[in-house]
CSV table of C-alpha atoms and ligand atoms in Angstrom, one decimal:
chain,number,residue,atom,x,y,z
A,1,UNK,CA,8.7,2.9,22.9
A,2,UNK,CA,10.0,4.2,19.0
A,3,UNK,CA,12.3,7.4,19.6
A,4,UNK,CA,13.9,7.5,16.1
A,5,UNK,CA,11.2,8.3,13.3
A,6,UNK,CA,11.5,9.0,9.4
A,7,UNK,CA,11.5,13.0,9.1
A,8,UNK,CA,8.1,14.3,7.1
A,9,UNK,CA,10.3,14.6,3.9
A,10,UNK,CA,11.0,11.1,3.8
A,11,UNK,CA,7.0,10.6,5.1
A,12,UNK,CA,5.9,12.6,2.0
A,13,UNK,CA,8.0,10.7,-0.5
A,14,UNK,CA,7.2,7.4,0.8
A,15,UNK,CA,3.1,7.8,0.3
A,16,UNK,CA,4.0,9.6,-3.4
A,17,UNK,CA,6.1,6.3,-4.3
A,18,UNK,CA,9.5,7.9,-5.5
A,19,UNK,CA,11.7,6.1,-2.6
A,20,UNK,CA,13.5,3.1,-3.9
A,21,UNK,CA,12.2,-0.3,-2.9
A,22,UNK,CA,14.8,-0.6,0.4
A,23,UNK,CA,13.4,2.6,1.9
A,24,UNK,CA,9.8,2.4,0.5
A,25,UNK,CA,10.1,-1.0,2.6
A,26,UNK,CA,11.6,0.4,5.4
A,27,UNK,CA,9.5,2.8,6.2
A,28,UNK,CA,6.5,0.8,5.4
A,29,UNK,CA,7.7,-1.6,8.2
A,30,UNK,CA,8.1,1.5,10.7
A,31,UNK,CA,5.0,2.2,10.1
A,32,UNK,CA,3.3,-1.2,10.9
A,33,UNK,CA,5.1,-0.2,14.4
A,34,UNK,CA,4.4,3.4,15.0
A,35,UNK,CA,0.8,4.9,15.1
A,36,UNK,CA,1.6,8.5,15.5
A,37,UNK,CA,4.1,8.0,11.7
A,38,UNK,CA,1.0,6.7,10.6
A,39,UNK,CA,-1.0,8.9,11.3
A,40,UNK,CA,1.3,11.6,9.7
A,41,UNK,CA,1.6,9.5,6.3
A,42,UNK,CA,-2.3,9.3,6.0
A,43,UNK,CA,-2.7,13.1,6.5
A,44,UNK,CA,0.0,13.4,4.0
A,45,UNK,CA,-1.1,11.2,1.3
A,46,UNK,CA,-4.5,12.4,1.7
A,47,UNK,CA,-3.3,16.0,0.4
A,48,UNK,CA,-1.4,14.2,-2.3
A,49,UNK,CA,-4.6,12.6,-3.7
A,50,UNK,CA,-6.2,16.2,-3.3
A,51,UNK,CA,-3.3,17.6,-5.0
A,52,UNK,CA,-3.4,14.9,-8.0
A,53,UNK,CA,-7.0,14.9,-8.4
A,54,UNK,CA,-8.6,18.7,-8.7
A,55,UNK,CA,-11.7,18.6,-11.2
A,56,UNK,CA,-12.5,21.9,-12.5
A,57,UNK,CA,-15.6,23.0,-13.7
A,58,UNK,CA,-14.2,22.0,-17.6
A,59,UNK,CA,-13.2,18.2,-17.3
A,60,UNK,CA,-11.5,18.1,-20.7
A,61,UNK,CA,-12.4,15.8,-22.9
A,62,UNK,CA,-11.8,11.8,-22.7
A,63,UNK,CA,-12.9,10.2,-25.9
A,64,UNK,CA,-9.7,9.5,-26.3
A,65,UNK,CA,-10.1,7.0,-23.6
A,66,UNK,CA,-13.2,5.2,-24.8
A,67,UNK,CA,-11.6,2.1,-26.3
A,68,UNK,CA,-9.9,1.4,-22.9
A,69,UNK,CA,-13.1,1.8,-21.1
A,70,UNK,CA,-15.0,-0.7,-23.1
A,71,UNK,CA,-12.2,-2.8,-22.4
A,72,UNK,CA,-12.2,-2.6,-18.8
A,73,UNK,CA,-16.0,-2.7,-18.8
A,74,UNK,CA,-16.0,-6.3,-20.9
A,75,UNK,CA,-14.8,-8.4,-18.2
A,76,UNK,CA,-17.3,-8.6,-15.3
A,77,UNK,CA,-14.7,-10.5,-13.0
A,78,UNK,CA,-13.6,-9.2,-9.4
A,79,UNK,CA,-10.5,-9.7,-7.6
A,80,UNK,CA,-10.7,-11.7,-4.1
A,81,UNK,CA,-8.9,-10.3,-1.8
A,82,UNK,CA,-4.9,-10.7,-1.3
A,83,UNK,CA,-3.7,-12.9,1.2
A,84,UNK,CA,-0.3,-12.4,2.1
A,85,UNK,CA,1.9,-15.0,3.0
A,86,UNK,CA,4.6,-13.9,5.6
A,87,UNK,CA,8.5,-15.2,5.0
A,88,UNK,CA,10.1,-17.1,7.5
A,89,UNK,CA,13.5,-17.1,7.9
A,90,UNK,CA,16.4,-18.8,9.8
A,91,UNK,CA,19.3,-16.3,10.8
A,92,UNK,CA,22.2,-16.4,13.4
A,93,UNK,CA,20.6,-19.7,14.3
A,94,UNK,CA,17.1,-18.4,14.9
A,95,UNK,CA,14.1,-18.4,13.6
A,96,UNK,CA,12.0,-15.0,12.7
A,97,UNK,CA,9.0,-14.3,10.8
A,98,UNK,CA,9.4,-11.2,8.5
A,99,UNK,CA,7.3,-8.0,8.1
A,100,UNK,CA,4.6,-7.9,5.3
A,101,UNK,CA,7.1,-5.5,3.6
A,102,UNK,CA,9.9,-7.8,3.1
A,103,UNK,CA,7.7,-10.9,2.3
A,104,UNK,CA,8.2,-11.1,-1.8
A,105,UNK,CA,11.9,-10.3,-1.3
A,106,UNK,CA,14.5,-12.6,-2.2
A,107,UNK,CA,17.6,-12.9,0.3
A,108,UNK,CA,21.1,-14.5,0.0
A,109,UNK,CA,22.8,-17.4,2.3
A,110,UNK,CA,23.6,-15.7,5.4
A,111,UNK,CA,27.2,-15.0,6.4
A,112,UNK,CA,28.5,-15.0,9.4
A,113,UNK,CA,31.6,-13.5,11.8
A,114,UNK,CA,31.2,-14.7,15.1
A,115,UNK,CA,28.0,-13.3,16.2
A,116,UNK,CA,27.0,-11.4,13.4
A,117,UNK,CA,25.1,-12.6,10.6
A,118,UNK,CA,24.3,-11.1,7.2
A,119,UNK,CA,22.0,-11.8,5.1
A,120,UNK,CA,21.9,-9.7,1.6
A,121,UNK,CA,18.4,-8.7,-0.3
A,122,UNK,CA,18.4,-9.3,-3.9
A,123,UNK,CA,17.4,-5.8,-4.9
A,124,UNK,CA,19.6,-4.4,-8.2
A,125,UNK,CA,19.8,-0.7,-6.6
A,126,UNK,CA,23.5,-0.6,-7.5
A,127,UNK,CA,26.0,0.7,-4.8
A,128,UNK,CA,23.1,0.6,-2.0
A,129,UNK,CA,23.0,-2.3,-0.3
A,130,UNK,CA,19.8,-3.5,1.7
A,131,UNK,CA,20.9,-7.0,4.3
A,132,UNK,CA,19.0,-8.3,7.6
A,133,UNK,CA,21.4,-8.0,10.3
A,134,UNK,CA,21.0,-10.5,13.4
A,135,UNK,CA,23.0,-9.7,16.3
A,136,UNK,CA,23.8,-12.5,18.3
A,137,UNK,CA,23.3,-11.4,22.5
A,138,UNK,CA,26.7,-10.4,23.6
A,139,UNK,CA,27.6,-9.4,20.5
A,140,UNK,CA,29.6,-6.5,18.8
A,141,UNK,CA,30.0,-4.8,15.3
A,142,UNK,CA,33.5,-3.8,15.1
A,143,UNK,CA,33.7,-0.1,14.8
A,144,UNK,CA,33.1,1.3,11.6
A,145,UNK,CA,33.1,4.6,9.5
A,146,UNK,CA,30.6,5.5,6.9
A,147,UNK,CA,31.2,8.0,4.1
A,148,UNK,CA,27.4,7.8,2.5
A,149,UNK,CA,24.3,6.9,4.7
A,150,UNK,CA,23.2,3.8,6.9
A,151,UNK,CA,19.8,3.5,8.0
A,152,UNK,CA,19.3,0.8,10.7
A,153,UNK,CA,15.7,-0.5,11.5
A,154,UNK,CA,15.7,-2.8,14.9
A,155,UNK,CA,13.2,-5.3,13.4
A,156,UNK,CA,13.4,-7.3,16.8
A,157,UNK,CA,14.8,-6.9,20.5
A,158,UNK,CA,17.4,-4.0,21.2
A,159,UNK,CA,21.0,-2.2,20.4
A,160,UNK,CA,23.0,0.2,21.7
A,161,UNK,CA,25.9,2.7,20.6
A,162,UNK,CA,27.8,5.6,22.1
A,163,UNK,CA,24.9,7.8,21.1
A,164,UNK,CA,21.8,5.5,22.3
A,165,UNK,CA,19.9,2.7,23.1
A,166,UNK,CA,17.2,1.4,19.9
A,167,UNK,CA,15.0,-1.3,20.1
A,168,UNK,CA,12.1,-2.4,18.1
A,169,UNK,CA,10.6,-0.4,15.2
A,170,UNK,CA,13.5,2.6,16.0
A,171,UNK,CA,14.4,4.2,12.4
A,172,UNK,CA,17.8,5.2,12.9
A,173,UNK,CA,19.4,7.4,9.6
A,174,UNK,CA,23.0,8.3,10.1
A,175,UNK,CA,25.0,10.3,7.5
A,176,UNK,CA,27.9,11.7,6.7
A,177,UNK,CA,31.0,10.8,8.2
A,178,UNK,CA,29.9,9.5,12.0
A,179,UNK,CA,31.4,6.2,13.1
A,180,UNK,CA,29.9,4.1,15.9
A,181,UNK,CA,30.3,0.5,17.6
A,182,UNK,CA,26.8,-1.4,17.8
A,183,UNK,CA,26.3,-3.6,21.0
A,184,UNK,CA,23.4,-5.7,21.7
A,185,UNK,CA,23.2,-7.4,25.1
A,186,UNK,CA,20.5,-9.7,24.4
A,187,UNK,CA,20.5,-9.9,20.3
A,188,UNK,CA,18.6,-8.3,17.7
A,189,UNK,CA,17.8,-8.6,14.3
A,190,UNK,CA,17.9,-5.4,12.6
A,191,UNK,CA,17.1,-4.3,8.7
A,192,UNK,CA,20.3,-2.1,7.1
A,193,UNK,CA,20.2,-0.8,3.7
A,194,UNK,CA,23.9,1.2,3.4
A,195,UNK,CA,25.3,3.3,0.7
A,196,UNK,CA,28.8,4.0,0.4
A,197,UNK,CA,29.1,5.8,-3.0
A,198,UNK,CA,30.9,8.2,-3.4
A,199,UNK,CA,28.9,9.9,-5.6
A,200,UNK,CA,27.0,11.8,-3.5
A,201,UNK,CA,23.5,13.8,-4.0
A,202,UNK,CA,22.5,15.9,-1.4
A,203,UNK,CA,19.2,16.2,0.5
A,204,UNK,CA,16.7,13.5,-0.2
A,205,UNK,CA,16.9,13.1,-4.0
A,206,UNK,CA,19.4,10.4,-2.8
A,207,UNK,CA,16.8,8.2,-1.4
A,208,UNK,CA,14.6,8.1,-4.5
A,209,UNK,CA,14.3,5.8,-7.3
A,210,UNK,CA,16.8,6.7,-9.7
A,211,UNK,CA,14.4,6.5,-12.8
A,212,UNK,CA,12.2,9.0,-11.1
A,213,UNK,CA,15.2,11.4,-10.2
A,214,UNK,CA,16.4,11.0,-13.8
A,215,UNK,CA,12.9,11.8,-15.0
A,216,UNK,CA,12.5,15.2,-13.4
B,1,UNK,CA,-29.7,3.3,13.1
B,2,UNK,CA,-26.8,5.3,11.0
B,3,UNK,CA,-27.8,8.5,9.6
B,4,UNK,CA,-26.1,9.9,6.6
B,5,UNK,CA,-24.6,12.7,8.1
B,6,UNK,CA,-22.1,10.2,9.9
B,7,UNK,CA,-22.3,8.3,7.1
B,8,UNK,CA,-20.2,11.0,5.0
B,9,UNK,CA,-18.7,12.4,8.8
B,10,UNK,CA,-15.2,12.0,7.2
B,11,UNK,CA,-15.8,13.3,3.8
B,12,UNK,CA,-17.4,16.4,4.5
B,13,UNK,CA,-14.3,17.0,6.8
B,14,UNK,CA,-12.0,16.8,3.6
B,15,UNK,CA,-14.6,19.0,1.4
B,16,UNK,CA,-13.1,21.7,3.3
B,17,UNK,CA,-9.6,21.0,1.3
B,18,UNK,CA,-10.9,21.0,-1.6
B,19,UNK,CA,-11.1,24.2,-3.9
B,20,UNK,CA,-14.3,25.9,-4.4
B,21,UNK,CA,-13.9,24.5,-8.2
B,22,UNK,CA,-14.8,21.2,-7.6
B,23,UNK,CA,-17.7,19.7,-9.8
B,24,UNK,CA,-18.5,16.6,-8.2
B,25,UNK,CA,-17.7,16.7,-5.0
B,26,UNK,CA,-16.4,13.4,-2.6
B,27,UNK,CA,-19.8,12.6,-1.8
B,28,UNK,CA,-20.8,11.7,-5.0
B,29,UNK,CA,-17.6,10.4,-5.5
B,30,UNK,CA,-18.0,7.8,-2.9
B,31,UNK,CA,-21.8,6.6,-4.1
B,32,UNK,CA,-20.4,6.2,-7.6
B,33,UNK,CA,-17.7,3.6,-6.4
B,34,UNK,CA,-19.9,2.0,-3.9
B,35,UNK,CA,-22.6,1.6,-6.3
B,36,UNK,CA,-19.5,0.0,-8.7
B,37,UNK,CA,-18.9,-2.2,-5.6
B,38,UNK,CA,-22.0,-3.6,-4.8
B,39,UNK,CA,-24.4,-3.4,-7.9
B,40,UNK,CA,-21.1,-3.7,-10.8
B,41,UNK,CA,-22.8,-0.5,-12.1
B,42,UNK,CA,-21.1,0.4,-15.5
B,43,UNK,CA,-22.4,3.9,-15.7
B,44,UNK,CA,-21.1,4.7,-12.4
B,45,UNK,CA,-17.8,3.4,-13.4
B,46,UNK,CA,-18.0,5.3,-16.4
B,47,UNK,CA,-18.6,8.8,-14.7
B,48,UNK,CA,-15.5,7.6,-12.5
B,49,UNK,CA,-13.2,6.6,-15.4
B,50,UNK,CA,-13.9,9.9,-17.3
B,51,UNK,CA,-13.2,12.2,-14.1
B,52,UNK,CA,-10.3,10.1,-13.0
B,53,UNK,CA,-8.6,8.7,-16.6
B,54,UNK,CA,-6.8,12.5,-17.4
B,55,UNK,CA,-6.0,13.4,-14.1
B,56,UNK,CA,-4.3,9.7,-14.0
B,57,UNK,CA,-2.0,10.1,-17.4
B,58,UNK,CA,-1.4,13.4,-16.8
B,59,UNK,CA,0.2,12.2,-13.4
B,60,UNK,CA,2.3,9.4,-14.8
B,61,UNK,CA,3.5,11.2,-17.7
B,62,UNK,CA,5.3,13.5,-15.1
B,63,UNK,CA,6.3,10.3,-13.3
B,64,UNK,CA,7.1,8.0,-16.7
B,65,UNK,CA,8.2,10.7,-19.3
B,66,UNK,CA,5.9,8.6,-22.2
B,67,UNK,CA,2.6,9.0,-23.4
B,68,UNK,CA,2.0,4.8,-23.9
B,69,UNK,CA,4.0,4.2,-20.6
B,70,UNK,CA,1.2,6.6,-19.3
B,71,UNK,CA,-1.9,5.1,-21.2
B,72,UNK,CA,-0.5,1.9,-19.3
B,73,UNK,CA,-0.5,3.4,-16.0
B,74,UNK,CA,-4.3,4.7,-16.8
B,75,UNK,CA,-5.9,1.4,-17.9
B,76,UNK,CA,-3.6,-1.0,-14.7
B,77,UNK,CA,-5.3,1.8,-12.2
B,78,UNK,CA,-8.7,2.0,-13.5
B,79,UNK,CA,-8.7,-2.0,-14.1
B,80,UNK,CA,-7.8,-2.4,-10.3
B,81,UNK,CA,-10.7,0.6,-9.7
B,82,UNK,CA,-12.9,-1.9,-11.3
B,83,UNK,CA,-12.4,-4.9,-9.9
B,84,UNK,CA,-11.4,-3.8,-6.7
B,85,UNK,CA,-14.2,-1.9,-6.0
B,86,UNK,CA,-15.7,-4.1,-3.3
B,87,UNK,CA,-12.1,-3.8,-1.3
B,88,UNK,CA,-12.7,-0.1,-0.5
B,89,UNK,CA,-13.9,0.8,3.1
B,90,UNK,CA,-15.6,4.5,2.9
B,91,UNK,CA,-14.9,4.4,6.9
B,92,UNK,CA,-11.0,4.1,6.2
B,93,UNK,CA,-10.6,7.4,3.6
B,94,UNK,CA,-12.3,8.9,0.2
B,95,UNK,CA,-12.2,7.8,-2.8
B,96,UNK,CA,-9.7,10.2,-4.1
B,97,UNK,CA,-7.2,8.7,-1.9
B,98,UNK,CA,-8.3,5.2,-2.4
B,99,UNK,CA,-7.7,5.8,-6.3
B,100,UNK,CA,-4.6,7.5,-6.1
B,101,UNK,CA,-3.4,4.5,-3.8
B,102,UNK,CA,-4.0,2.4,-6.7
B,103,UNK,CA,-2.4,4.7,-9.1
B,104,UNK,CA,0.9,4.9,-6.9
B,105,UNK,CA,1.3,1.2,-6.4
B,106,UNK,CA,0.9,0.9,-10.5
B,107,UNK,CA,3.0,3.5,-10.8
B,108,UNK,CA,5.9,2.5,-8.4
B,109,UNK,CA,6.0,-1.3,-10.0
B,110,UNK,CA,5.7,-0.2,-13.8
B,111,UNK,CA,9.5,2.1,-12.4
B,112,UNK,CA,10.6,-1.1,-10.6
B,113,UNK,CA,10.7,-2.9,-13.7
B,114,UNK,CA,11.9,-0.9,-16.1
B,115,UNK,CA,15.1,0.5,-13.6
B,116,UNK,CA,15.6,-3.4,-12.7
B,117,UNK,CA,13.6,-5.2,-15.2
B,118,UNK,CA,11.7,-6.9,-11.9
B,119,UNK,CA,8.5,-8.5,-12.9
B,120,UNK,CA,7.6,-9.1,-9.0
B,121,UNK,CA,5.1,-6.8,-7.6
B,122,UNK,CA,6.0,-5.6,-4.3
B,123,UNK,CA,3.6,-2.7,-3.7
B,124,UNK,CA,1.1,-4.5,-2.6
B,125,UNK,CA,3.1,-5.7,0.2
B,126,UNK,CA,4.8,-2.2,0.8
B,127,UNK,CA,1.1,-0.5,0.3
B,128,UNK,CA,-1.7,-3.1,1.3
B,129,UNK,CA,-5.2,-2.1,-0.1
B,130,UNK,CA,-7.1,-3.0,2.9
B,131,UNK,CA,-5.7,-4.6,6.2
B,132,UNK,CA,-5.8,-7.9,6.3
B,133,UNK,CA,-4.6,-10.4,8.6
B,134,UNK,CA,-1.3,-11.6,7.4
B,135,UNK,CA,-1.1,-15.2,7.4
B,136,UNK,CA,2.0,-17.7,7.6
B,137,UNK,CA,2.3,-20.3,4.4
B,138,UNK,CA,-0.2,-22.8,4.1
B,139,UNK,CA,-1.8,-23.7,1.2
B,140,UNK,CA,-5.6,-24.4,2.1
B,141,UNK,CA,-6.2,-20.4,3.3
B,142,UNK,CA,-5.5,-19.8,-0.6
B,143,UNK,CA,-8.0,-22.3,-1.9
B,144,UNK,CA,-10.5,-22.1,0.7
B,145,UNK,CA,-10.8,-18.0,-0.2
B,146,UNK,CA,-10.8,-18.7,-4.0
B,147,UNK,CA,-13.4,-21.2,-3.3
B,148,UNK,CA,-15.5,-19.1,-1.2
B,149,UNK,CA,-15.4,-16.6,-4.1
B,150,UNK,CA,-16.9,-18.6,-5.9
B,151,UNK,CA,-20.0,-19.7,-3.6
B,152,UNK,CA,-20.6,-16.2,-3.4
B,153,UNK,CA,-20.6,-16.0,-6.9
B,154,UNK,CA,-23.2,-18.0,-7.2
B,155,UNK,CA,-25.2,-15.4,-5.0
B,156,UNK,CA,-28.3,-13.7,-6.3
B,157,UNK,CA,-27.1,-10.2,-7.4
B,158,UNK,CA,-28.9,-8.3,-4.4
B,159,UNK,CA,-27.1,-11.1,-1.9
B,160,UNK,CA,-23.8,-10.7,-3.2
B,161,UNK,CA,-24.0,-6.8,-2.8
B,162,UNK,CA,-25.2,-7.7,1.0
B,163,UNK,CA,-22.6,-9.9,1.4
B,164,UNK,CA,-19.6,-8.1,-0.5
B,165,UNK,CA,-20.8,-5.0,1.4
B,166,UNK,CA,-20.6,-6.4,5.3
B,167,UNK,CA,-17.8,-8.6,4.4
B,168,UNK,CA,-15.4,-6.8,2.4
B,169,UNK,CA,-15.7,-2.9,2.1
B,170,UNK,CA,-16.6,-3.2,5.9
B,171,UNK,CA,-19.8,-1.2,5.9
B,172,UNK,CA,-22.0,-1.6,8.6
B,173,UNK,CA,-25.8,-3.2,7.8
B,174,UNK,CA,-27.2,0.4,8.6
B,175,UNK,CA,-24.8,2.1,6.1
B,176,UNK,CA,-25.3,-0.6,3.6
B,177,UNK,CA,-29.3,-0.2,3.7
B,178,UNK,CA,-28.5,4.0,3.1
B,179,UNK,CA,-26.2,3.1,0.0
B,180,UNK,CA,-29.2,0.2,-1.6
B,181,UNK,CA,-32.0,2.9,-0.7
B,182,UNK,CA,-33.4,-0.6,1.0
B,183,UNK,CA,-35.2,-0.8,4.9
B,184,UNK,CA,-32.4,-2.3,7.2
B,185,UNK,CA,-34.8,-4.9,7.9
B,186,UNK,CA,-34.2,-5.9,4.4
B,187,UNK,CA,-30.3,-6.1,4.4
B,188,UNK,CA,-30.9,-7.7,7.4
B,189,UNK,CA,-32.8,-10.9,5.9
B,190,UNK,CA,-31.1,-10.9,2.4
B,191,UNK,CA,-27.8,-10.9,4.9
B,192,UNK,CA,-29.5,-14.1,6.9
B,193,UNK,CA,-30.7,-15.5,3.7
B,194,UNK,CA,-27.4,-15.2,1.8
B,195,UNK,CA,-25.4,-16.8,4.9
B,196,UNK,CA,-28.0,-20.2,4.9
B,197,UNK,CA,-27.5,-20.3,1.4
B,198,UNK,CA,-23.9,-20.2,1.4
B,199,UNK,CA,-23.8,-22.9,3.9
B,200,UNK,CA,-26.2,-25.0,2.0
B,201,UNK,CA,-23.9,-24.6,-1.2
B,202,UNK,CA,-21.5,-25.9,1.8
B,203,UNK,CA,-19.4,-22.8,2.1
B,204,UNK,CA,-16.8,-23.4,4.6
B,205,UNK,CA,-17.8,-19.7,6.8
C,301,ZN,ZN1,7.4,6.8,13.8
């Protein structure tokens, strides 16, 4: 059973495409988990398509796209189908198969401090950092403070902190200053992407891809 | 058998969303791209490209701040309109939010690279066109699809609509008879006859 969901905001920026590549994957893989999220992203996205593509009466002109449509039109040749290859990857000494979302990423050489292993994602998004996170069972993360955000995605099997037990496809998006020890009886292998600048935006702007914010 | 009233169930439900404005409305929509998909028809991609090419730049200039970053965006989407138009499912959602799918992945990899000069294309992993069974690595899957692509290929051009119709946008035979104005008895053979000749060809099915 989810309990911990991405809010609608996060939902609606997801299906427009302005969330940087950690969230836009973490939330794709939460989705993949939890019907009733999907559910809300289709509903969403379909009003964004509506919202993007009104035709009015007067469809101004588009001769200026005529070259490109002879273009397009020249080559008769169809694309097959994708087939998408999952990643397999050894972590704390086991062996897991990654979500769709993660399978083009590229991750670093684990590290490990006695039952916690790390394993960073190559993803250039400056001071936030995306890593898979494999708790061995019995194991604990030392307590910790945050000053930006964590989100914390239980990939596989289950955690627990002073606030609650999560297991498999929870979305868990702490901010602000909160501190907390994770415990996992049995292991888990979770997806963190953290942020500890200290230049904060507020609200959700914070999430987005930074060309995108810089844009509007 | 399948009348068109369920055929278009779903997108006379989102008619109602739309404003009163609208000149061609989702049903029309929908046969244009499904007669792109099954019959390659150019003039029905050409009524698409001109209602769907401004709405697309005007988008990504908001998104992309240029007008050639934008042009870019237009011809990638309406490309992937064109030659993916056997991959859309009318059961699974309209056309408009099958296009602006397309235009969002486009969109989100064209930002990937310029913020982290990334040349690999994650949004179709992020956003997968059409749900497919996710396979672990092995090599043969690959070539055995890109060769059955090409069997099919080699199809009459009625059989390949038949079989592009059942076997990729998911349409059922009675839908697929409604969309070639053909008897279902019809589909029904060219379906039969398409499969024996694919096997003949020795198509691995
Ligand atoms: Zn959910």
């Amino acid at each position: 059973m989810i309990n911990y969901h991405p809010d609608s905001q996060l939902l609606t920026s997801y299906v427009s495409g302005e969330l940087m590549t950690s969230f836009s994957c973490a939330v794709a893989i939460h989705l993949e988990k939890c019907p009733s999220c999907r559910h809300k992203a289709e509903s969403f996205i379909e009003q964004k398509a509506c919202h993007a593509f009104q035709f009015e009466e007067s469809n101004g002109d588009s001769s200026e796209f005529d070259g490109m449509l002879n273009a397009i039109l020249s080559d008769d040749g169809i694309d097959t189908p994708p087939i998408n290859y999952l990643k397999e990857m050894e972590i704390g000494g086991e062996q897991f198969t990654l979500p769709r979302a993660l399978s083009k990423l590229s991750f670093g050489k684990a590290s490990s401090i006695g039952k916690i292993s790390r394993s960073r994602a190559k993803l250039d998004e400056g001071s936030v950092r995306t890593s898979l996170m494999h708790i061995e069972a019995g194991g604990k993360v030392p307590q910790h403070t945050h000053k930006g955000y964590e989100l914390t995605l239980v990939l596989s099997g289950k955690f627990k902190d002073e606030s609650g037990e999560y297991s498999e496809g929870d979305f868990i998006f702490l901010e602000g200053k909160h501190k907390h020890q994770p415990v996992s009886v049995n292991g888990c292998l979770c997806m963190t992407i953290v942020s500890d600048s200290l230049h904060f935006t507020q609200g959700i702007n914070k999430l987005l891809n930074p060309i995108g914010t810089y844009i509007y | 058998m399948a009348t068109a009233t369920r055929l278009f169930a779903n997108t006379h439900e989102y008619a109602k969303a739309l404003p009163m404005t609208l000149k061609s409305p989702p049903q029309d929509l929908e046969q244009l791209l499904l007669d792109v998909a099954l019959k390659r028809d150019k003039n029905a991609f050409s009524q698409l490209f001109k209602l769907f090419a401004p709405k697309i730049k005007h988008h990504a200039q908001s998104k992309l701040g240029s007008q050639d970053a934008a042009n870019d965006i237009v011809q990638e989407t309406m490309t992937n309109v064109w030659r993916k138009a056997h991959l859309f499912n009318p059961n699974k959602g309209a056309v408009n939010t099958w296009v602006y799918t397309i235009m969002r992945n486009v969109t989100f990899d064209a930002l990937r690279k310029i913020q982290s000069n990334r040349e690999d294309v994650v949004s179709e992993d992020i956003w997968p066109l059409i749900d497919i069974e996710t396979v672990k690595p092995m090599e043969e899957d690959h070539l055995s699809t890109n060769l059955l692509m090409k069997h099919i290929n080699e199809l009459s051009p009625e059989q390949q609509a038949v079989v592009k119709g059942i076997y990729f946008s998911g349409i059922s035979q009675e839908q697929l008879a409604i969309h070639l104005d053909l008897p279902l008895g019809t589909v029904k053979s060219r379906l039969r006859l398409a499969m024996a000749k694919l096997k003949a060809i020795g198509a691995h099915l």
